[in-house]
Amino acid sequence: MKLIRTFHPVGQGAFYSERHFLRGGEFTVVYDCGSSTMRTIDLEKKIKSTFPKNNQIDILFISHFHADHINGIEALKQHCVIKKVIIPLLDDEARTLYKVANFVENLNHDIQQIDNQLIDNPEGFFGNETIVIKVRPTEINPNEGLNELSNPIDINTIRSPVVIPSGTVFVPQINVDWVFIPYNYEHKFRLTQFENALLISKLTLKDIDTIENINNHRAAIVNAYKAIDGDLNKNSMILFSGREHDNKFRIFQHSSFNFNRDYPNPRFNEKSQSGCLYMGDIDLNEPSIIDDISGKLKPVLSCIGTIQVPHHGSIHNFESSILKKINCSYGIVSYGTKNNYGHPSDRVLGDIIQNRVAPFHVTENQNSILVQYD
């Protein structure tokens, strides 16, 4: 099996793809697809230039439902054939929080243009030809091991919508040495902050559970949102994608955009472990969450050569101790060069470099594209 993994330059958002060349054909995976700093028309062009018309996407993983991670999915759906979608299972509370976050982050846009069908009814959004697989939240228990690494599920055998436990191990094809392992984590600290801030205006989450109600309480919601430390997000689904054993592959950086001469610059033949840990916008400051991740993924920790730094390098979401748990060479930081949040954090970048991990900046600049191949 051969692989081409691409971190696409879409600015403040996330759009990552893997093309696996298996016996009998190509297996394509996408993790998130959206941007808040790239114009809609330009994001659509990027998708169309990445995939031929009617290209098959075998699995679309959605880490969470913030607009900058999903607002390209409509274009992806129209241009490609999406066979399966794997998403975090949401409760009513989580759905409300995503609507609130997308509303506040898009105050300058018509709220009716924000498509919440993907949040409320993903099966209806994707249609009958796409199988939706939902991942249950995992409990934080660092002593809990990985589920059935020795007995993975061939993704092609799933032919109807299903809810699965976090830690379910998938393979793209039987007897292929590559696994996908999603974990859906819940974050409660910022939820509590937001709920307490809402109470000042005598509101609860049930009072703002629809777009109409959110619009009616706009001022109170904006004030409550500003009171939290970081983004409002109850669920984040991380993904390990890699081999079950140590295996190095080559990395090719399109330009010298990321490095100066005082820091080692990976060249064409530089090699790293082939596994990648995609982290979406997970909050690594949650108590015990890093020990939990490293405990659950212990059998494959040494196979992780690349990590996607969560939430565009935000100081609110990163904790450098995770770099001491894994055999990581490269940290991917996706952000828009003109974002409104100061991403990425200078402190986060300093912590990454101090741990001898090479940071790659993936922006809307085409020269910042990162391609890894096996």
Tab-separated table of C-alpha atoms in Angstrom:
chain	number	residue	atom	x	y	z
A	1	MET	CA	0.000	0.000	0.000
A	2	LYS	CA	1.116	3.532	-0.833
A	3	LEU	CA	-0.148	6.816	0.571
A	4	ILE	CA	-0.279	10.520	-0.293
A	5	ARG	CA	-1.381	12.716	2.638
A	6	THR	CA	-2.083	16.397	1.999
A	7	PHE	CA	-2.664	19.298	4.354
A	8	HIS	CA	-4.473	21.711	2.061
A	9	PRO	CA	-3.868	25.486	2.316
A	10	VAL	CA	-7.324	26.868	3.107
A	11	GLY	CA	-6.490	29.360	5.854
A	12	GLN	CA	-8.426	29.500	9.132
A	13	GLY	CA	-10.055	26.105	8.937
A	14	ALA	CA	-9.166	22.513	8.164
A	15	PHE	CA	-9.061	20.418	5.015
A	16	TYR	CA	-6.889	17.301	5.066
A	17	SER	CA	-6.928	14.312	2.744
A	18	GLU	CA	-5.309	10.907	2.371
A	19	ARG	CA	-5.150	8.878	-0.838
A	20	HIS	CA	-4.408	5.217	-0.167
A	21	PHE	CA	-3.377	3.166	-3.183
A	22	LEU	CA	-4.545	-0.359	-2.460
A	23	ARG	CA	-4.715	-3.454	-4.561
A	24	GLY	CA	-7.610	-2.938	-6.911
A	25	GLY	CA	-7.949	0.817	-6.572
A	26	GLU	CA	-7.690	4.020	-4.568
A	27	PHE	CA	-9.171	4.660	-1.115
A	28	THR	CA	-9.708	8.346	-0.292
A	29	VAL	CA	-10.186	9.865	3.153
A	30	VAL	CA	-11.014	13.471	4.076
A	31	TYR	CA	-10.807	14.940	7.576
A	32	ASP	CA	-12.867	18.159	7.843
A	33	CYS	CA	-13.482	20.608	5.027
A	34	GLY	CA	-13.958	24.285	5.768
A	35	SER	CA	-12.469	27.746	6.158
A	36	SER	CA	-13.497	31.056	7.702
A	37	THR	CA	-10.877	33.191	5.931
A	38	MET	CA	-11.129	31.837	2.386
A	39	ARG	CA	-13.957	33.105	0.194
A	40	THR	CA	-16.640	30.512	-0.544
A	41	ILE	CA	-15.886	30.597	-4.256
A	42	ASP	CA	-12.167	30.085	-3.611
A	43	LEU	CA	-12.825	27.195	-1.227
A	44	GLU	CA	-15.006	25.578	-3.884
A	45	LYS	CA	-12.222	26.022	-6.438
A	46	LYS	CA	-9.772	24.396	-4.039
A	47	ILE	CA	-12.061	21.373	-3.629
A	48	LYS	CA	-12.610	21.066	-7.378
A	49	SER	CA	-8.898	21.337	-8.083
A	50	THR	CA	-8.182	18.634	-5.506
A	51	PHE	CA	-10.669	16.003	-6.668
A	52	PRO	CA	-11.892	15.153	-10.181
A	53	LYS	CA	-15.644	15.414	-10.705
A	54	ASN	CA	-17.480	12.460	-9.071
A	55	ASN	CA	-14.309	11.319	-7.328
A	56	GLN	CA	-15.208	8.817	-4.613
A	57	ILE	CA	-14.574	9.867	-1.010
A	58	ASP	CA	-14.600	6.575	0.873
A	59	ILE	CA	-14.681	8.166	4.341
A	60	LEU	CA	-15.328	11.753	5.361
A	61	PHE	CA	-14.395	12.283	9.011
A	62	ILE	CA	-15.911	15.371	10.657
A	63	SER	CA	-14.141	16.338	13.870
A	64	HIS	CA	-16.849	18.763	15.012
A	65	PHE	CA	-19.392	21.205	13.621
A	66	HIS	CA	-17.849	24.655	13.821
A	67	ALA	CA	-18.391	26.485	10.544
A	68	ASP	CA	-14.673	26.744	9.738
A	69	HIS	CA	-14.444	22.941	9.705
A	70	ILE	CA	-17.648	22.148	7.780
A	71	ASN	CA	-18.619	25.026	5.486
A	72	GLY	CA	-16.913	23.374	2.511
A	73	ILE	CA	-18.766	20.087	2.909
A	74	GLU	CA	-21.733	21.188	0.792
A	75	ALA	CA	-19.370	21.857	-2.132
A	76	LEU	CA	-17.525	18.588	-1.451
A	77	LYS	CA	-20.842	16.728	-1.484
A	78	GLN	CA	-21.926	18.337	-4.756
A	79	HIS	CA	-18.601	17.637	-6.476
A	80	CYS	CA	-17.705	14.181	-5.122
A	81	VAL	CA	-19.440	10.920	-4.235
A	82	ILE	CA	-19.196	10.501	-0.467
A	83	LYS	CA	-19.668	6.858	0.521
A	84	LYS	CA	-19.417	7.070	4.318
A	85	VAL	CA	-19.302	9.834	6.914
A	86	ILE	CA	-17.996	9.322	10.453
A	87	ILE	CA	-19.074	12.013	12.921
A	88	PRO	CA	-19.293	12.494	16.686
A	89	LEU	CA	-22.642	11.526	18.189
A	90	LEU	CA	-24.294	14.701	19.494
A	91	ASP	CA	-26.954	15.252	22.126
A	92	ASP	CA	-29.399	18.185	22.051
A	93	GLU	CA	-27.088	20.243	24.257
A	94	ALA	CA	-24.159	19.845	21.889
A	95	ARG	CA	-26.266	20.737	18.850
A	96	THR	CA	-27.393	23.947	20.555
A	97	LEU	CA	-23.811	24.887	21.387
A	98	TYR	CA	-22.699	24.479	17.775
A	99	LYS	CA	-25.529	26.675	16.543
A	100	VAL	CA	-24.615	29.319	19.109
A	101	ALA	CA	-20.906	29.199	18.211
A	102	ASN	CA	-21.585	29.409	14.474
A	103	PHE	CA	-24.048	32.245	15.061
A	104	VAL	CA	-21.640	34.339	17.136
A	105	GLU	CA	-18.673	33.673	14.842
A	106	ASN	CA	-20.745	34.721	11.802
A	107	LEU	CA	-22.491	37.836	13.115
A	108	ASN	CA	-21.558	39.732	9.972
A	109	HIS	CA	-23.389	37.234	7.785
A	110	ASP	CA	-27.049	36.437	7.294
A	111	ILE	CA	-27.830	33.824	9.921
A	112	GLN	CA	-30.141	32.062	7.479
A	113	GLN	CA	-27.129	31.257	5.306
A	114	ILE	CA	-25.665	29.050	8.024
A	115	ASP	CA	-26.887	25.578	7.158
A	116	ASN	CA	-27.772	23.730	10.335
A	117	GLN	CA	-29.186	20.671	8.599
A	118	LEU	CA	-25.805	18.990	8.899
A	119	ILE	CA	-25.981	19.456	12.673
A	120	ASP	CA	-29.645	18.508	13.149
A	121	ASN	CA	-30.092	15.837	10.486
A	122	PRO	CA	-26.843	14.594	8.903
A	123	GLU	CA	-28.623	11.650	7.247
A	124	GLY	CA	-30.946	14.058	5.445
A	125	PHE	CA	-28.088	16.394	4.573
A	126	PHE	CA	-26.014	13.690	2.860
A	127	GLY	CA	-28.873	11.661	1.374
A	128	ASN	CA	-29.553	7.961	0.984
A	129	GLU	CA	-26.359	7.164	-0.907
A	130	THR	CA	-24.130	8.119	2.017
A	131	ILE	CA	-23.881	5.998	5.168
A	132	VAL	CA	-23.592	8.031	8.362
A	133	ILE	CA	-21.637	6.442	11.226
A	134	LYS	CA	-21.852	8.148	14.628
A	135	VAL	CA	-19.198	7.758	17.324
A	136	ARG	CA	-20.287	7.707	20.960
A	137	PRO	CA	-18.420	9.950	23.417
A	138	THR	CA	-15.645	8.260	25.359
A	139	GLU	CA	-15.221	8.392	29.101
A	140	ILE	CA	-11.915	9.815	30.315
A	141	ASN	CA	-10.254	6.807	31.909
A	142	PRO	CA	-6.473	6.642	31.396
A	143	ASN	CA	-6.458	2.983	32.421
A	144	GLU	CA	-8.726	1.973	29.557
A	145	GLY	CA	-6.973	0.328	26.615
A	146	LEU	CA	-7.574	0.333	22.886
A	147	ASN	CA	-10.527	-1.621	21.541
A	148	GLU	CA	-9.728	-4.716	19.467
A	149	LEU	CA	-6.654	-3.567	17.567
A	150	SER	CA	-6.109	-7.179	16.593
A	151	ASN	CA	-9.633	-7.549	15.203
A	152	PRO	CA	-10.420	-4.418	13.139
A	153	ILE	CA	-13.591	-3.807	11.153
A	154	ASP	CA	-13.405	-3.630	7.372
A	155	ILE	CA	-15.186	-0.320	6.661
A	156	ASN	CA	-16.669	-1.830	3.488
A	157	THR	CA	-18.776	-4.249	5.561
A	158	ILE	CA	-20.812	-1.387	7.075
A	159	ARG	CA	-23.810	-0.932	4.796
A	160	SER	CA	-26.299	0.977	6.972
A	161	PRO	CA	-26.242	3.826	9.504
A	162	VAL	CA	-24.835	2.759	12.856
A	163	VAL	CA	-23.668	4.146	16.202
A	164	ILE	CA	-20.283	2.809	17.299
A	165	PRO	CA	-18.116	3.142	20.427
A	166	SER	CA	-15.140	5.462	20.478
A	167	GLY	CA	-11.986	3.504	19.799
A	168	THR	CA	-13.524	1.300	17.117
A	169	VAL	CA	-10.723	0.243	14.789
A	170	PHE	CA	-11.351	0.363	11.031
A	171	VAL	CA	-9.280	-0.799	8.084
A	172	PRO	CA	-9.814	0.404	4.491
A	173	GLN	CA	-9.630	-3.162	3.230
A	174	ILE	CA	-9.199	-6.551	4.847
A	175	ASN	CA	-5.572	-7.587	5.408
A	176	VAL	CA	-4.304	-4.045	4.750
A	177	ASP	CA	-1.774	-2.711	7.251
A	178	TRP	CA	-3.462	0.619	7.973
A	179	VAL	CA	-6.013	1.559	10.636
A	180	PHE	CA	-8.353	4.455	11.425
A	181	ILE	CA	-9.255	4.942	15.097
A	182	PRO	CA	-11.698	7.766	16.064
A	183	TYR	CA	-12.352	8.996	19.607
A	184	ASN	CA	-15.169	11.418	20.429
A	185	TYR	CA	-14.277	13.545	23.473
A	186	GLU	CA	-16.707	15.751	25.379
A	187	HIS	CA	-15.623	19.077	26.902
A	188	LYS	CA	-17.627	20.319	29.870
A	189	PHE	CA	-15.607	23.142	31.431
A	190	ARG	CA	-16.408	25.811	28.850
A	191	LEU	CA	-19.994	24.586	28.686
A	192	THR	CA	-20.308	25.288	32.417
A	193	GLN	CA	-18.760	28.731	31.931
A	194	PHE	CA	-21.240	29.518	29.177
A	195	GLU	CA	-24.248	28.278	31.139
A	196	ASN	CA	-23.259	30.378	34.147
A	197	ALA	CA	-22.833	33.432	31.941
A	198	LEU	CA	-26.274	32.853	30.410
A	199	LEU	CA	-27.860	32.761	33.869
A	200	ILE	CA	-26.935	36.425	34.311
A	201	SER	CA	-29.562	37.109	31.631
A	202	LYS	CA	-31.891	34.471	33.160
A	203	LEU	CA	-31.437	32.154	30.179
A	204	THR	CA	-30.742	28.429	29.877
A	205	LEU	CA	-29.684	26.327	26.899
A	206	LYS	CA	-33.310	25.284	26.391
A	207	ASP	CA	-34.207	28.935	25.837
A	208	ILE	CA	-31.828	29.202	22.866
A	209	ASP	CA	-32.254	25.803	21.193
A	210	THR	CA	-33.345	27.140	17.784
A	211	ILE	CA	-31.930	29.715	15.385
A	212	GLU	CA	-35.006	31.890	15.980
A	213	ASN	CA	-34.481	31.832	19.745
A	214	ILE	CA	-30.764	32.457	19.342
A	215	ASN	CA	-31.510	35.478	17.172
A	216	ASN	CA	-34.042	36.774	19.701
A	217	HIS	CA	-31.426	36.705	22.483
A	218	ARG	CA	-28.513	37.881	20.382
A	219	ALA	CA	-27.010	40.401	22.824
A	220	ALA	CA	-27.148	38.105	25.856
A	221	ILE	CA	-25.626	35.223	23.909
A	222	VAL	CA	-22.763	37.336	22.572
A	223	ASN	CA	-21.955	38.563	26.083
A	224	ALA	CA	-22.040	35.025	27.483
A	225	TYR	CA	-19.854	33.768	24.636
A	226	LYS	CA	-17.238	36.416	25.371
A	227	ALA	CA	-17.071	35.230	28.979
A	228	ILE	CA	-15.661	31.794	28.138
A	229	ASP	CA	-11.980	30.910	27.772
A	230	GLY	CA	-11.644	29.864	24.156
A	231	ASP	CA	-14.158	28.376	21.744
A	232	LEU	CA	-17.506	26.833	22.655
A	233	ASN	CA	-17.428	23.191	21.650
A	234	LYS	CA	-18.773	20.208	23.559
A	235	ASN	CA	-17.534	17.465	21.224
A	236	SER	CA	-14.255	16.957	19.358
A	237	MET	CA	-13.456	13.772	17.470
A	238	ILE	CA	-9.794	12.978	17.094
A	239	LEU	CA	-8.492	10.409	14.628
A	240	PHE	CA	-5.438	8.203	14.465
A	241	SER	CA	-4.605	7.253	10.884
A	242	GLY	CA	-1.568	5.062	10.447
A	243	ARG	CA	0.046	1.667	10.566
A	244	GLU	CA	-0.046	-0.620	13.576
A	245	HIS	CA	3.746	-0.794	13.751
A	246	ASP	CA	6.710	1.518	13.270
A	247	ASN	CA	7.127	2.448	9.639
A	248	LYS	CA	8.849	5.556	8.337
A	249	PHE	CA	7.932	7.379	5.165
A	250	ARG	CA	9.085	10.435	3.288
A	251	ILE	CA	7.898	13.974	3.772
A	252	PHE	CA	8.033	16.684	1.132
A	253	GLN	CA	7.543	20.351	1.962
A	254	HIS	CA	6.457	22.408	-1.046
A	255	SER	CA	8.537	25.458	-0.078
A	256	SER	CA	10.765	26.895	2.617
A	257	PHE	CA	7.813	28.905	3.993
A	258	ASN	CA	7.998	27.203	7.392
A	259	PHE	CA	11.654	27.197	8.286
A	260	ASN	CA	14.724	29.362	8.590
A	261	ARG	CA	18.309	28.244	8.330
A	262	ASP	CA	18.716	28.008	12.106
A	263	TYR	CA	16.160	25.206	12.399
A	264	PRO	CA	16.458	21.825	10.678
A	265	ASN	CA	14.504	21.883	7.444
A	266	PRO	CA	13.067	18.528	6.348
A	267	ARG	CA	14.130	17.825	2.795
A	268	PHE	CA	12.755	15.563	0.127
A	269	ASN	CA	14.236	12.390	1.632
A	270	GLU	CA	13.579	13.190	5.288
A	271	LYS	CA	11.707	10.321	6.934
A	272	SER	CA	9.228	10.184	9.794
A	273	GLN	CA	6.758	7.716	11.275
A	274	SER	CA	3.811	7.428	8.901
A	275	GLY	CA	0.952	7.764	11.391
A	276	CYS	CA	-0.939	11.023	11.917
A	277	LEU	CA	-3.018	12.152	14.891
A	278	TYR	CA	-5.705	14.557	13.686
A	279	MET	CA	-7.014	16.580	16.629
A	280	GLY	CA	-9.620	19.013	15.271
A	281	ASP	CA	-10.344	21.572	18.003
A	282	ILE	CA	-9.902	19.255	20.988
A	283	ASP	CA	-9.107	20.913	24.326
A	284	LEU	CA	-5.928	19.311	25.659
A	285	ASN	CA	-6.232	21.253	28.917
A	286	GLU	CA	-9.147	19.124	30.109
A	287	PRO	CA	-8.095	17.226	33.275
A	288	SER	CA	-6.455	13.852	32.490
A	289	ILE	CA	-7.293	14.003	28.780
A	290	ILE	CA	-3.682	13.673	27.594
A	291	ASP	CA	-3.101	10.650	29.836
A	292	ASP	CA	-6.362	9.240	28.500
A	293	ILE	CA	-5.413	9.721	24.844
A	294	SER	CA	-1.958	8.238	25.350
A	295	GLY	CA	-3.417	5.333	27.327
A	296	LYS	CA	-6.067	4.490	24.757
A	297	LEU	CA	-3.641	4.806	21.834
A	298	LYS	CA	-0.681	3.204	23.608
A	299	PRO	CA	-0.207	0.399	21.022
A	300	VAL	CA	0.233	2.954	18.214
A	301	LEU	CA	1.864	5.913	19.987
A	302	SER	CA	5.287	5.086	18.521
A	303	CYS	CA	3.742	5.179	15.028
A	304	ILE	CA	2.632	8.841	15.241
A	305	GLY	CA	5.079	10.985	13.303
A	306	THR	CA	2.731	13.895	12.611
A	307	ILE	CA	0.246	15.687	14.824
A	308	GLN	CA	-2.293	18.282	13.778
A	309	VAL	CA	-2.033	20.984	16.440
A	310	PRO	CA	-5.583	21.591	17.726
A	311	HIS	CA	-7.610	24.733	17.092
A	312	HIS	CA	-5.144	26.513	14.812
A	313	GLY	CA	-2.488	26.702	17.521
A	314	SER	CA	-4.716	28.355	20.137
A	315	ILE	CA	-3.203	28.745	23.603
A	316	HIS	CA	-6.566	27.667	25.063
A	317	ASN	CA	-6.470	24.215	23.444
A	318	PHE	CA	-2.835	23.116	23.498
A	319	GLU	CA	-0.782	21.417	26.190
A	320	SER	CA	2.786	20.519	25.229
A	321	SER	CA	3.005	17.413	27.423
A	322	ILE	CA	1.260	15.464	24.667
A	323	LEU	CA	4.468	15.770	22.622
A	324	LYS	CA	6.351	13.816	25.288
A	325	LYS	CA	3.896	10.917	24.900
A	326	ILE	CA	4.314	10.293	21.191
A	327	ASN	CA	7.091	9.725	18.658
A	328	CYS	CA	6.278	12.949	16.848
A	329	SER	CA	8.470	14.810	14.321
A	330	TYR	CA	6.062	17.330	12.789
A	331	GLY	CA	3.307	19.589	14.112
A	332	ILE	CA	0.816	20.933	11.569
A	333	VAL	CA	-0.681	24.324	12.415
A	334	SER	CA	-3.558	25.394	10.137
A	335	TYR	CA	-4.599	29.041	10.353
A	336	GLY	CA	-5.504	32.121	8.360
A	337	THR	CA	-2.827	34.795	8.111
A	338	LYS	CA	-5.433	37.496	8.834
A	339	ASN	CA	-7.490	35.660	11.466
A	340	ASN	CA	-9.004	37.683	14.316
A	341	TYR	CA	-7.693	35.557	17.205
A	342	GLY	CA	-3.915	35.841	17.047
A	343	HIS	CA	-3.549	32.199	16.002
A	344	PRO	CA	-1.155	30.551	16.240
A	345	SER	CA	0.007	31.376	19.744
A	346	ASP	CA	3.693	32.293	20.015
A	347	ARG	CA	3.789	30.318	23.253
A	348	VAL	CA	2.388	27.225	21.558
A	349	LEU	CA	4.936	27.469	18.740
A	350	GLY	CA	7.700	27.887	21.297
A	351	ASP	CA	6.567	24.783	23.187
A	352	ILE	CA	6.433	22.780	19.954
A	353	ILE	CA	9.958	23.764	18.919
A	354	GLN	CA	11.334	23.245	22.444
A	355	ASN	CA	10.152	19.636	22.195
A	356	ARG	CA	12.145	19.218	18.962
A	357	VAL	CA	8.998	18.981	16.880
A	358	ALA	CA	9.122	20.877	13.576
A	359	PRO	CA	6.111	23.194	13.141
A	360	PHE	CA	4.582	23.419	9.677
A	361	HIS	CA	2.432	26.491	9.034
A	362	VAL	CA	-0.424	25.723	6.621
A	363	THR	CA	-2.238	28.918	5.646
A	364	GLU	CA	-4.168	30.131	2.609
A	365	ASN	CA	-0.800	30.600	0.883
A	366	GLN	CA	-0.469	27.861	-1.756
A	367	ASN	CA	3.262	27.567	-0.983
A	368	SER	CA	2.394	26.385	2.511
A	369	ILE	CA	0.858	23.133	1.284
A	370	LEU	CA	2.322	20.075	3.003
A	371	VAL	CA	2.447	16.714	1.233
A	372	GLN	CA	3.590	13.493	2.889
A	373	TYR	CA	3.928	10.274	0.972
A	374	ASP	CA	4.790	6.640	1.573
